[in-house]
């Protein structure tokens, strides 16, 4: 459960060669890890941030490993981090984001079933989601221009779940 091992794993899977706003997927993942660490998240959440796109996401369909074979990633990052990665990667944003602040419910896009997160995992999920979109918008002003108002509305509705320090960052979108 070492970030350097995860970084090596990401490089082995070509993350340094996959285009992403701000350069490469590898660079993006590193920024997410670092920002979650700066917010004071524990190692599990930071490792989840570092590998959050391993199974692909609703907004980024490139996968680094098979979401149906979870054990290899679990062995690399640990059980809680892998569970957060799987929840994040599996999130059907159109069926989750608008109500998440009230329900803490994440609808899994692979099986269509909802999962209700406990307090700690809800905060981790919210912060990872917000930090991810903030990074993408900061790296590509066109995304901020196109989706900034939507992100501000949705993420502000997560107040009380997301880390308070992120609320100022959201307002700047």
Short mmCIF file of C-alpha atoms in Angstrom, two decimals:
data_model
loop_
_atom_site.label_atom_id
_atom_site.label_comp_id
_atom_site.label_asym_id
_atom_site.label_seq_id
_atom_site.Cartn_x
_atom_site.Cartn_y
_atom_site.Cartn_z
CA UNK A 1 0.00 0.00 0.00
CA UNK A 2 2.75 2.32 -1.05
CA UNK A 3 2.02 5.24 -3.42
CA UNK A 4 5.26 4.53 -5.28
CA UNK A 5 4.10 0.97 -5.99
CA UNK A 6 0.80 2.31 -7.31
CA UNK A 7 2.64 4.84 -9.48
CA UNK A 8 4.79 2.04 -10.92
CA UNK A 9 1.64 -0.02 -11.57
CA UNK A 10 0.05 2.94 -13.36
CA UNK A 11 3.14 3.38 -15.54
CA UNK A 12 3.15 -0.34 -16.37
CA UNK A 13 -0.41 0.04 -17.63
CA UNK A 14 0.45 3.00 -19.83
CA UNK A 15 -1.11 5.82 -17.81
CA UNK A 16 1.79 8.08 -18.85
CA UNK A 17 0.77 7.70 -22.50
CA UNK A 18 -3.00 8.24 -22.12
CA UNK A 19 -4.08 11.77 -22.97
CA UNK A 20 -6.06 13.65 -20.36
CA UNK A 21 -6.73 17.34 -19.70
CA UNK A 22 -3.51 18.78 -18.34
CA UNK A 23 -1.26 16.26 -20.08
CA UNK A 24 -1.59 12.60 -19.25
CA UNK A 25 -3.80 10.42 -17.11
CA UNK A 26 -0.75 9.67 -14.96
CA UNK A 27 -0.19 13.38 -14.24
CA UNK A 28 -3.89 13.86 -13.46
CA UNK A 29 -3.94 10.91 -11.04
CA UNK A 30 -0.89 12.28 -9.24
CA UNK A 31 -2.52 15.69 -8.84
CA UNK A 32 -5.67 14.08 -7.40
CA UNK A 33 -3.60 12.08 -4.89
CA UNK A 34 -1.70 15.18 -3.82
CA UNK A 35 -4.80 17.34 -3.46
CA UNK A 36 -6.58 14.73 -1.35
CA UNK A 37 -3.47 14.48 0.84
CA UNK A 38 -3.43 18.29 1.22
CA UNK A 39 -7.04 18.06 2.43
CA UNK A 40 -5.84 15.71 5.17
CA UNK A 41 -7.31 12.46 3.86
CA UNK A 42 -5.83 9.18 5.06
CA UNK A 43 -3.67 6.85 2.99
CA UNK A 44 -6.64 4.79 1.74
CA UNK A 45 -8.44 7.80 0.29
CA UNK A 46 -5.24 9.18 -1.23
CA UNK A 47 -4.46 5.81 -2.84
CA UNK A 48 -8.03 5.69 -4.15
CA UNK A 49 -7.42 9.11 -5.67
CA UNK A 50 -4.18 7.93 -7.23
CA UNK A 51 -5.89 4.99 -8.94
CA UNK A 52 -9.45 6.32 -9.20
CA UNK A 53 -9.66 5.74 -12.96
CA UNK A 54 -8.29 2.18 -12.91
CA UNK A 55 -11.70 0.73 -13.79
CA UNK A 56 -12.63 3.65 -16.00
CA UNK A 57 -15.32 6.12 -15.00
CA UNK A 58 -18.65 7.35 -16.25
CA UNK A 59 -16.79 10.31 -17.74
CA UNK A 60 -13.60 8.54 -18.90
CA UNK A 61 -14.02 5.15 -20.55
CA UNK A 62 -10.37 4.06 -20.62
CA UNK A 63 -9.69 1.16 -18.23
CA UNK A 64 -6.38 0.06 -16.77
CA UNK A 65 -7.77 -3.19 -15.38
CA UNK A 66 -10.93 -5.26 -15.43
CA UNK A 67 -13.58 -4.08 -12.93
CA UNK A 68 -14.87 -7.66 -12.74
CA UNK A 69 -11.47 -8.90 -11.47
CA UNK A 70 -10.97 -6.72 -8.42
CA UNK A 71 -8.42 -8.80 -6.49
CA UNK A 72 -5.22 -7.59 -8.23
CA UNK A 73 -5.99 -3.93 -7.51
CA UNK A 74 -7.20 -4.79 -4.00
CA UNK A 75 -3.86 -6.51 -3.32
CA UNK A 76 -2.03 -3.39 -4.51
CA UNK A 77 -3.97 -0.64 -2.71
CA UNK A 78 -5.84 -2.42 0.09
CA UNK A 79 -9.48 -3.27 0.62
CA UNK A 80 -10.91 0.16 1.50
CA UNK A 81 -9.03 2.03 -1.24
CA UNK A 82 -10.09 -0.52 -3.85
CA UNK A 83 -13.71 -0.34 -2.69
CA UNK A 84 -13.63 3.46 -3.11
CA UNK A 85 -12.05 3.09 -6.57
CA UNK A 86 -14.73 0.60 -7.56
CA UNK A 87 -17.53 2.82 -6.22
CA UNK A 88 -16.09 5.87 -7.97
CA UNK A 89 -15.48 4.05 -11.24
CA UNK A 90 -18.89 2.44 -11.15
CA UNK A 91 -20.81 5.61 -10.33
CA UNK A 92 -23.58 6.45 -12.78
CA UNK A 93 -23.26 10.20 -12.45
CA UNK A 94 -26.61 11.02 -14.05
CA UNK A 95 -28.39 8.85 -11.49
CA UNK A 96 -26.19 9.75 -8.51
CA UNK A 97 -24.86 13.28 -8.38
CA UNK A 98 -28.02 15.38 -8.14
CA UNK A 99 -29.36 13.52 -5.10
CA UNK A 100 -26.13 12.44 -3.46
CA UNK A 101 -26.12 15.29 -0.95
CA UNK A 102 -29.46 14.09 0.43
CA UNK A 103 -29.19 10.32 0.00
CA UNK A 104 -25.48 9.41 0.02
CA UNK A 105 -26.56 6.89 -2.58
CA UNK A 106 -24.32 5.93 -5.50
CA UNK A 107 -25.94 4.07 -8.39
CA UNK A 108 -23.57 1.49 -9.89
CA UNK A 109 -23.46 1.94 -13.68
CA UNK A 110 -22.41 -1.67 -14.24
CA UNK A 111 -25.28 -3.35 -12.42
CA UNK A 112 -27.76 -0.49 -11.97
CA UNK A 113 -28.03 -1.03 -8.23
CA UNK A 114 -27.64 1.71 -5.61
CA UNK A 115 -25.25 1.60 -2.68
CA UNK A 116 -25.65 3.93 0.31
CA UNK A 117 -22.31 5.10 1.69
CA UNK A 118 -21.49 5.59 5.35
CA UNK A 119 -20.23 8.97 6.54
CA UNK A 120 -16.49 8.43 5.99
CA UNK A 121 -16.92 6.86 2.56
CA UNK A 122 -19.48 9.50 1.54
CA UNK A 123 -16.96 12.23 2.33
CA UNK A 124 -14.19 10.35 0.51
CA UNK A 125 -16.44 9.84 -2.54
CA UNK A 126 -17.59 13.47 -2.54
CA UNK A 127 -14.08 14.85 -2.16
CA UNK A 128 -12.66 12.55 -4.82
CA UNK A 129 -15.45 13.54 -7.22
CA UNK A 130 -15.01 17.25 -6.56
CA UNK A 131 -11.21 17.20 -6.67
CA UNK A 132 -11.33 15.24 -9.93
CA UNK A 133 -13.65 17.72 -11.63
CA UNK A 134 -11.79 20.74 -10.22
CA UNK A 135 -8.55 19.38 -11.67
CA UNK A 136 -10.09 18.74 -15.08
CA UNK A 137 -11.66 22.22 -15.13
CA UNK A 138 -8.40 23.86 -14.00
CA UNK A 139 -6.48 22.06 -16.73
CA UNK A 140 -9.00 22.81 -19.50
CA UNK A 141 -10.80 26.16 -19.23
CA UNK A 142 -13.30 25.02 -21.89
CA UNK A 143 -14.57 22.38 -19.47
CA UNK A 144 -14.88 24.97 -16.71
CA UNK A 145 -16.76 27.25 -19.09
CA UNK A 146 -19.10 24.50 -20.26
CA UNK A 147 -19.75 22.67 -16.96
CA UNK A 148 -18.71 25.10 -14.21
CA UNK A 149 -22.24 26.22 -13.33
CA UNK A 150 -23.44 22.61 -13.17
CA UNK A 151 -20.49 21.58 -10.98
CA UNK A 152 -21.08 24.55 -8.64
CA UNK A 153 -24.76 23.63 -8.26
CA UNK A 154 -24.24 19.92 -7.71
CA UNK A 155 -21.16 20.11 -5.51
CA UNK A 156 -22.58 22.90 -3.38
CA UNK A 157 -25.53 20.59 -2.66
CA UNK A 158 -22.99 18.20 -1.13
CA UNK A 159 -22.16 20.72 1.63
CA UNK A 160 -22.08 18.85 4.91
CA UNK A 161 -20.69 15.73 3.24
CA UNK A 162 -17.74 17.15 1.31
CA UNK A 163 -14.77 18.68 3.12
CA UNK A 164 -15.56 22.31 3.97
CA UNK A 165 -12.23 23.46 2.50
CA UNK A 166 -13.45 22.41 -0.97
CA UNK A 167 -16.44 24.76 -0.91
CA UNK A 168 -14.26 27.81 -1.68
CA UNK A 169 -12.64 25.94 -4.58
CA UNK A 170 -16.07 25.06 -5.95
CA UNK A 171 -17.18 28.68 -5.81
CA UNK A 172 -14.17 29.63 -7.97
CA UNK A 173 -15.24 27.32 -10.81
#
